[in-house]
Tab-separated table of N, CA and C and ligand atoms in Angstrom:
chain	number	residue	atom	x	y	z
A	1	UNK	N	0.484	38.247	-2.432
A	1	UNK	CA	0.404	36.826	-2.180
A	1	UNK	C	-1.048	36.622	-1.773
A	2	UNK	N	-1.533	35.456	-2.207
A	2	UNK	CA	-2.994	35.010	-1.951
A	2	UNK	C	-3.061	34.784	-0.455
A	3	UNK	N	-4.247	35.183	0.181
A	3	UNK	CA	-4.558	34.983	1.492
A	3	UNK	C	-5.235	33.589	1.658
A	4	UNK	N	-5.393	32.761	0.529
A	4	UNK	CA	-6.207	31.590	0.669
A	4	UNK	C	-5.365	30.415	1.244
A	5	UNK	N	-5.860	29.849	2.308
A	5	UNK	CA	-5.070	28.751	2.962
A	5	UNK	C	-4.718	27.663	2.121
A	6	UNK	N	-5.649	27.150	1.102
A	6	UNK	CA	-5.219	26.028	0.275
A	6	UNK	C	-4.324	26.455	-0.888
A	7	UNK	N	-4.353	27.849	-1.251
A	7	UNK	CA	-3.435	28.242	-2.214
A	7	UNK	C	-2.071	28.199	-1.633
A	8	UNK	N	-1.923	28.647	-0.421
A	8	UNK	CA	-0.606	28.501	0.250
A	8	UNK	C	-0.079	27.174	0.513
A	9	UNK	N	-1.018	26.192	0.826
A	9	UNK	CA	-0.619	24.837	0.894
A	9	UNK	C	-0.186	24.207	-0.485
A	10	UNK	N	-0.887	24.523	-1.440
A	10	UNK	CA	-0.544	23.980	-2.772
A	10	UNK	C	0.849	24.652	-3.194
A	11	UNK	N	1.166	25.749	-2.828
A	11	UNK	CA	2.448	26.473	-3.191
A	11	UNK	C	3.550	26.167	-2.227
A	12	UNK	N	3.227	25.309	-1.185
A	12	UNK	CA	4.204	24.790	-0.277
A	12	UNK	C	4.677	25.952	0.795
A	13	UNK	N	3.750	26.960	0.873
A	13	UNK	CA	4.035	28.038	1.833
A	13	UNK	C	3.680	27.689	3.234
A	14	UNK	N	2.651	26.686	3.315
A	14	UNK	CA	2.201	26.149	4.470
A	14	UNK	C	2.480	24.687	4.448
A	15	UNK	N	3.122	24.009	5.355
A	15	UNK	CA	3.466	22.549	5.305
A	15	UNK	C	2.266	21.685	5.283
A	16	UNK	N	2.327	20.599	4.617
A	16	UNK	CA	1.181	19.621	4.668
A	16	UNK	C	1.758	18.225	4.424
A	17	UNK	N	1.072	17.243	4.655
A	17	UNK	CA	1.502	15.896	4.476
A	17	UNK	C	1.001	15.365	3.119
A	18	UNK	N	1.917	15.497	2.080
A	18	UNK	CA	1.615	15.411	0.708
A	18	UNK	C	1.275	13.922	0.376
A	19	UNK	N	0.183	13.705	-0.376
A	19	UNK	CA	-0.123	12.453	-0.954
A	19	UNK	C	0.416	12.298	-2.441
A	20	UNK	N	0.235	13.461	-3.220
A	20	UNK	CA	0.399	13.467	-4.627
A	20	UNK	C	0.433	14.819	-5.126
A	21	UNK	N	1.282	15.116	-6.126
A	21	UNK	CA	1.345	16.402	-6.784
A	21	UNK	C	1.648	16.418	-8.192
A	22	UNK	N	1.084	17.191	-9.042
A	22	UNK	CA	1.414	17.378	-10.469
A	22	UNK	C	1.266	18.821	-10.752
A	23	UNK	N	1.291	19.184	-11.973
A	23	UNK	CA	1.171	20.592	-12.361
A	23	UNK	C	-0.182	21.126	-12.169
A	24	UNK	N	-1.138	20.366	-12.010
A	24	UNK	CA	-2.532	20.798	-11.972
A	24	UNK	C	-3.170	20.703	-10.673
A	25	UNK	N	-2.743	19.707	-9.919
A	25	UNK	CA	-3.506	19.466	-8.555
A	25	UNK	C	-2.452	19.077	-7.480
A	26	UNK	N	-2.989	19.146	-6.260
A	26	UNK	CA	-2.170	18.710	-5.102
A	26	UNK	C	-3.111	17.922	-4.194
A	27	UNK	N	-2.583	16.768	-3.600
A	27	UNK	CA	-3.332	16.045	-2.726
A	27	UNK	C	-2.598	15.955	-1.443
A	28	UNK	N	-3.318	16.041	-0.166
A	28	UNK	CA	-2.656	16.034	1.034
A	28	UNK	C	-3.672	15.569	2.053
A	29	UNK	N	-3.040	14.962	3.171
A	29	UNK	CA	-3.940	14.415	4.193
A	29	UNK	C	-4.628	15.593	5.059
A	30	UNK	N	-5.921	15.325	5.348
A	30	UNK	CA	-6.612	16.293	6.196
A	30	UNK	C	-6.057	16.376	7.561
A	31	UNK	N	-5.972	17.656	7.991
A	31	UNK	CA	-5.409	17.830	9.430
A	31	UNK	C	-6.261	17.281	10.492
A	32	UNK	N	-7.539	17.150	10.146
A	32	UNK	CA	-8.620	16.684	11.212
A	32	UNK	C	-9.354	15.576	10.567
A	33	UNK	N	-8.745	14.304	10.409
A	33	UNK	CA	-9.321	13.283	9.579
A	33	UNK	C	-10.604	12.779	10.198
A	34	UNK	N	-11.648	12.611	9.271
A	34	UNK	CA	-12.938	12.096	9.782
A	34	UNK	C	-12.998	10.632	9.337
A	35	UNK	N	-11.991	9.921	8.787
A	35	UNK	CA	-12.003	8.490	8.575
A	35	UNK	C	-10.628	8.045	8.657
A	36	UNK	N	-10.408	6.720	8.807
A	36	UNK	CA	-8.904	6.212	8.886
A	36	UNK	C	-8.057	6.740	7.719
A	37	UNK	N	-8.721	6.921	6.460
A	37	UNK	CA	-7.937	7.426	5.346
A	37	UNK	C	-8.817	8.705	5.029
A	38	UNK	N	-8.210	9.843	5.024
A	38	UNK	CA	-8.840	11.138	4.711
A	38	UNK	C	-7.984	12.156	4.104
A	39	UNK	N	-7.892	12.216	2.836
A	39	UNK	CA	-7.111	13.247	2.161
A	39	UNK	C	-7.925	14.171	1.293
A	40	UNK	N	-7.327	15.246	0.921
A	40	UNK	CA	-8.013	16.307	0.125
A	40	UNK	C	-7.300	16.400	-1.299
A	41	UNK	N	-8.022	16.607	-2.313
A	41	UNK	CA	-7.421	16.889	-3.626
A	41	UNK	C	-7.901	18.245	-4.004
A	42	UNK	N	-7.011	19.128	-4.403
A	42	UNK	CA	-7.331	20.486	-4.750
A	42	UNK	C	-6.535	20.892	-6.054
A	43	UNK	N	-7.210	21.785	-6.847
A	43	UNK	CA	-6.557	22.348	-7.972
A	43	UNK	C	-5.453	23.323	-7.561
A	44	UNK	N	-4.373	23.447	-8.207
A	44	UNK	CA	-3.348	24.484	-7.806
A	44	UNK	C	-3.808	25.874	-8.045
A	45	UNK	N	-4.620	26.025	-9.156
A	45	UNK	CA	-5.204	27.325	-9.377
A	45	UNK	C	-6.390	27.598	-8.473
A	46	UNK	N	-6.585	28.818	-8.087
A	46	UNK	CA	-7.715	29.048	-7.135
A	46	UNK	C	-8.957	29.017	-7.836
A	47	UNK	N	-9.860	28.143	-7.351
A	47	UNK	CA	-11.365	28.014	-7.744
A	47	UNK	C	-12.047	27.911	-6.435
A	48	UNK	N	-13.043	28.764	-6.178
A	48	UNK	CA	-13.753	28.937	-4.794
A	48	UNK	C	-14.414	27.628	-4.371
A	49	UNK	N	-15.125	27.067	-5.343
A	49	UNK	CA	-15.965	25.880	-5.011
A	49	UNK	C	-16.513	25.330	-6.293
A	50	UNK	N	-17.343	24.149	-6.171
A	50	UNK	CA	-17.909	23.598	-7.411
A	50	UNK	C	-18.798	24.650	-8.051
A	51	UNK	N	-19.284	25.639	-7.215
A	51	UNK	CA	-20.153	26.777	-7.792
A	51	UNK	C	-19.332	27.637	-8.864
A	52	UNK	N	-18.075	27.629	-8.799
A	52	UNK	CA	-17.300	28.475	-9.549
A	52	UNK	C	-16.654	27.711	-10.725
A	53	UNK	N	-16.998	26.367	-10.904
A	53	UNK	CA	-16.606	25.529	-12.032
A	53	UNK	C	-17.334	25.991	-13.243
A	54	UNK	N	-16.692	26.224	-14.406
A	54	UNK	CA	-17.382	26.595	-15.607
A	54	UNK	C	-16.635	26.001	-16.767
A	55	UNK	N	-17.026	26.357	-18.021
A	55	UNK	CA	-16.612	25.690	-19.251
A	55	UNK	C	-15.039	26.033	-19.404
A	56	UNK	N	-14.557	27.155	-18.816
A	56	UNK	CA	-13.139	27.501	-18.890
A	56	UNK	C	-12.210	26.624	-18.048
A	57	UNK	N	-12.768	26.247	-16.796
A	57	UNK	CA	-11.846	25.621	-15.847
A	57	UNK	C	-12.184	24.287	-15.586
A	58	UNK	N	-13.294	23.618	-16.192
A	58	UNK	CA	-13.727	22.397	-15.817
A	58	UNK	C	-12.742	21.092	-16.125
A	59	UNK	N	-11.835	21.448	-17.033
A	59	UNK	CA	-10.990	20.230	-17.269
A	59	UNK	C	-10.209	19.746	-16.071
A	60	UNK	N	-9.872	20.815	-15.157
A	60	UNK	CA	-9.193	20.458	-13.898
A	60	UNK	C	-9.922	19.510	-13.114
A	61	UNK	N	-11.295	19.563	-13.096
A	61	UNK	CA	-12.104	18.673	-12.279
A	61	UNK	C	-11.995	17.263	-12.870
A	62	UNK	N	-12.089	17.057	-14.133
A	62	UNK	CA	-11.869	15.697	-14.719
A	62	UNK	C	-10.428	15.036	-14.363
A	63	UNK	N	-9.430	16.016	-14.428
A	63	UNK	CA	-8.127	15.567	-14.039
A	63	UNK	C	-8.121	15.119	-12.627
A	64	UNK	N	-8.792	15.887	-11.804
A	64	UNK	CA	-8.709	15.605	-10.344
A	64	UNK	C	-9.313	14.172	-10.068
A	65	UNK	N	-10.492	13.996	-10.881
A	65	UNK	CA	-11.176	12.660	-10.531
A	65	UNK	C	-10.274	11.521	-11.191
A	66	UNK	N	-9.530	11.762	-12.157
A	66	UNK	CA	-8.566	10.731	-12.746
A	66	UNK	C	-7.534	10.438	-11.621
A	67	UNK	N	-6.988	11.503	-11.003
A	67	UNK	CA	-5.978	11.384	-9.963
A	67	UNK	C	-6.530	10.498	-8.799
A	68	UNK	N	-7.821	10.942	-8.382
A	68	UNK	CA	-8.457	10.254	-7.195
A	68	UNK	C	-8.544	8.722	-7.491
A	69	UNK	N	-8.987	8.426	-8.757
A	69	UNK	CA	-9.044	7.040	-9.128
A	69	UNK	C	-7.712	6.298	-9.146
A	70	UNK	N	-6.710	6.921	-9.506
A	70	UNK	CA	-5.382	6.302	-9.534
A	70	UNK	C	-4.872	6.222	-8.005
A	71	UNK	N	-5.041	7.292	-7.245
A	71	UNK	CA	-4.547	7.258	-5.833
A	71	UNK	C	-5.345	6.157	-5.062
A	72	UNK	N	-6.648	5.963	-5.250
A	72	UNK	CA	-7.360	4.909	-4.673
A	72	UNK	C	-6.774	3.521	-4.893
A	73	UNK	N	-6.387	3.399	-6.286
A	73	UNK	CA	-5.752	2.118	-6.546
A	73	UNK	C	-4.442	1.919	-5.959
A	74	UNK	N	-3.597	3.046	-5.890
A	74	UNK	CA	-2.230	3.048	-5.340
A	74	UNK	C	-2.234	2.642	-3.772
A	75	UNK	N	-3.415	3.246	-3.154
A	75	UNK	CA	-3.510	3.186	-1.697
A	75	UNK	C	-4.404	1.869	-1.322
A	76	UNK	N	-4.760	1.066	-2.289
A	76	UNK	CA	-5.577	-0.053	-2.078
A	76	UNK	C	-6.939	0.207	-1.340
A	77	UNK	N	-7.518	1.346	-1.782
A	77	UNK	CA	-8.884	1.630	-1.234
A	77	UNK	C	-9.898	0.955	-2.020
A	78	UNK	N	-10.576	-0.012	-1.482
A	78	UNK	CA	-11.548	-0.866	-2.268
A	78	UNK	C	-12.795	-0.061	-2.357
A	79	UNK	N	-13.194	0.704	-1.151
A	79	UNK	CA	-14.320	1.431	-1.129
A	79	UNK	C	-13.999	2.806	-0.487
A	80	UNK	N	-14.577	3.860	-1.067
A	80	UNK	CA	-14.319	5.166	-0.565
A	80	UNK	C	-15.419	6.080	-1.017
A	81	UNK	N	-15.352	7.382	-0.333
A	81	UNK	CA	-16.311	8.217	-0.624
A	81	UNK	C	-15.621	9.679	-1.028
A	82	UNK	N	-16.140	10.227	-2.084
A	82	UNK	CA	-15.623	11.535	-2.578
A	82	UNK	C	-16.732	12.623	-2.221
A	83	UNK	N	-16.341	13.664	-1.526
A	83	UNK	CA	-17.248	14.647	-1.051
A	83	UNK	C	-16.723	15.963	-1.360
A	84	UNK	N	-17.567	16.968	-1.886
A	84	UNK	CA	-17.242	18.385	-1.916
A	84	UNK	C	-18.343	19.186	-1.290
A	85	UNK	N	-18.074	19.882	-0.284
A	85	UNK	CA	-19.071	20.720	0.327
A	85	UNK	C	-19.033	22.121	-0.371
A	86	UNK	N	-20.223	22.636	-0.726
A	86	UNK	CA	-20.385	23.869	-1.364
A	86	UNK	C	-21.264	24.791	-0.568
A	87	UNK	N	-20.561	25.826	-0.030
A	87	UNK	CA	-21.263	26.838	0.817
A	87	UNK	C	-21.325	26.437	2.276
A	88	UNK	N	-21.417	27.452	3.128
A	88	UNK	CA	-21.444	27.224	4.621
A	88	UNK	C	-22.534	26.275	5.069
A	89	UNK	N	-23.653	26.290	4.593
A	89	UNK	CA	-24.724	25.387	5.162
A	89	UNK	C	-24.376	23.934	4.839
A	90	UNK	N	-23.701	23.668	3.737
A	90	UNK	CA	-23.275	22.372	3.375
A	90	UNK	C	-22.015	21.958	4.101
A	91	UNK	N	-21.469	22.767	4.847
A	91	UNK	CA	-20.222	22.446	5.596
A	91	UNK	C	-18.868	22.960	5.071
A	92	UNK	N	-18.889	23.849	3.983
A	92	UNK	CA	-17.676	24.289	3.378
A	92	UNK	C	-17.054	25.292	4.427
A	93	UNK	N	-15.809	25.114	4.843
A	93	UNK	CA	-15.117	26.026	5.676
A	93	UNK	C	-13.916	26.581	5.040
A	94	UNK	N	-13.386	26.022	3.909
A	94	UNK	CA	-12.236	26.613	3.214
A	94	UNK	C	-12.779	26.820	1.719
A	95	UNK	N	-12.713	28.133	1.305
A	95	UNK	CA	-13.316	28.447	0.032
A	95	UNK	C	-12.341	28.353	-1.120
A	96	UNK	N	-11.643	27.164	-1.229
A	96	UNK	CA	-10.858	26.838	-2.408
A	96	UNK	C	-11.278	25.462	-2.695
A	97	UNK	N	-11.710	25.168	-3.841
A	97	UNK	CA	-12.291	23.888	-4.306
A	97	UNK	C	-11.510	22.695	-3.842
A	98	UNK	N	-12.152	21.768	-3.145
A	98	UNK	CA	-11.518	20.508	-2.682
A	98	UNK	C	-12.392	19.372	-2.634
A	99	UNK	N	-11.866	18.233	-2.933
A	99	UNK	CA	-12.598	16.966	-2.929
A	99	UNK	C	-12.024	16.112	-1.727
A	100	UNK	N	-12.845	15.889	-0.767
A	100	UNK	CA	-12.485	14.926	0.344
A	100	UNK	C	-12.429	13.510	-0.255
A	101	UNK	N	-11.475	12.703	0.092
A	101	UNK	CA	-11.517	11.378	-0.135
A	101	UNK	C	-11.368	10.645	1.225
A	102	UNK	N	-12.589	9.826	1.532
A	102	UNK	CA	-12.615	9.228	2.829
A	102	UNK	C	-12.782	7.661	2.685
A	103	UNK	N	-12.110	6.958	3.422
A	103	UNK	CA	-12.057	5.484	3.372
A	103	UNK	C	-11.676	4.900	4.676
A	104	UNK	N	-11.981	3.576	4.727
A	104	UNK	CA	-11.491	2.849	5.973
A	104	UNK	C	-12.464	2.596	7.015
A	105	UNK	N	-13.779	2.999	6.869
A	105	UNK	CA	-14.727	2.665	7.848
A	105	UNK	C	-16.049	2.559	7.157
A	106	UNK	N	-17.065	2.043	7.926
A	106	UNK	CA	-18.378	2.039	7.444
A	106	UNK	C	-18.966	3.498	7.337
A	107	UNK	N	-19.717	3.789	6.280
A	107	UNK	CA	-20.292	5.102	6.156
A	107	UNK	C	-21.790	4.999	6.097
A	108	UNK	N	-22.480	6.085	6.581
A	108	UNK	CA	-23.944	5.981	6.567
A	108	UNK	C	-24.403	6.831	5.364
A	109	UNK	N	-25.624	6.570	4.949
A	109	UNK	CA	-26.294	7.421	3.897
A	109	UNK	C	-27.693	7.595	4.241
A	110	UNK	N	-28.284	8.797	4.189
A	110	UNK	CA	-27.632	9.954	3.531
A	110	UNK	C	-26.597	10.617	4.569
A	111	UNK	N	-25.591	11.448	4.154
A	111	UNK	CA	-24.713	12.102	5.012
A	111	UNK	C	-25.537	13.136	5.834
A	112	UNK	N	-25.050	13.422	7.041
A	112	UNK	CA	-25.730	14.427	7.878
A	112	UNK	C	-25.822	15.796	7.441
K	1	5GP	P1	-14.513	21.849	4.217
K	1	5GP	O1	-15.037	21.979	5.644
K	1	5GP	O2	-14.300	23.184	3.621
K	1	5GP	O3	-15.350	20.853	3.394
K	1	5GP	O4	-13.057	21.061	4.301
K	1	5GP	C1	-11.963	21.719	4.742
K	1	5GP	C2	-11.078	20.703	5.254
K	1	5GP	O5	-9.770	21.260	5.416
K	1	5GP	C3	-11.507	20.216	6.782
K	1	5GP	O6	-11.643	18.833	6.656
K	1	5GP	C4	-10.284	20.545	7.586
K	1	5GP	O7	-10.005	19.688	8.536
K	1	5GP	C5	-9.100	20.705	6.530
K	1	5GP	N1	-8.147	21.668	6.918
K	1	5GP	C6	-8.294	22.953	7.330
K	1	5GP	N2	-7.162	23.571	7.517
K	1	5GP	C7	-6.169	22.640	7.201
K	1	5GP	C8	-4.732	22.696	7.208
K	1	5GP	O8	-4.094	23.733	7.515
K	1	5GP	N3	-4.104	21.609	6.774
K	1	5GP	C9	-4.726	20.505	6.400
K	1	5GP	N4	-4.025	19.434	6.024
K	1	5GP	N5	-6.094	20.349	6.451
K	1	5GP	C10	-6.706	21.468	6.805
K	2	ZN	ZN1	-7.119	29.357	-3.124
């Protein structure tokens, strides 16, 4: 069995507050939200980060962005930010590809 936290969440082995699911990806609310709306979208197959996206697996990323676009419409998010941290210095703490979707407050640029 995979020891990866997000593989376990995607497989339903660890409970989460689901936003959306299909054969390719899983979306769920972040346990420690950084905005009034903060959910994560992950591929069901393990990919460590954007660094591990290649010609073979890149279709899942396009699919995830299509899902994000649709979920934003469904949740009436007029303005939102999509973030993926790659590597510890950039703030990555879970090494399974995930896109944060944050909304519902003013945001600063550039991010800290
Ligand atoms: P990262 O720091 O890698 O960019 O993002 C990982 C995110 O996963 C963090 O925002 C953190 O709050 C969230 N997270 C970590 N463990 C869990 C968990 O068990 N359940 C949920 N729903 N979110 C988690
Ligand atoms: Zn994983």
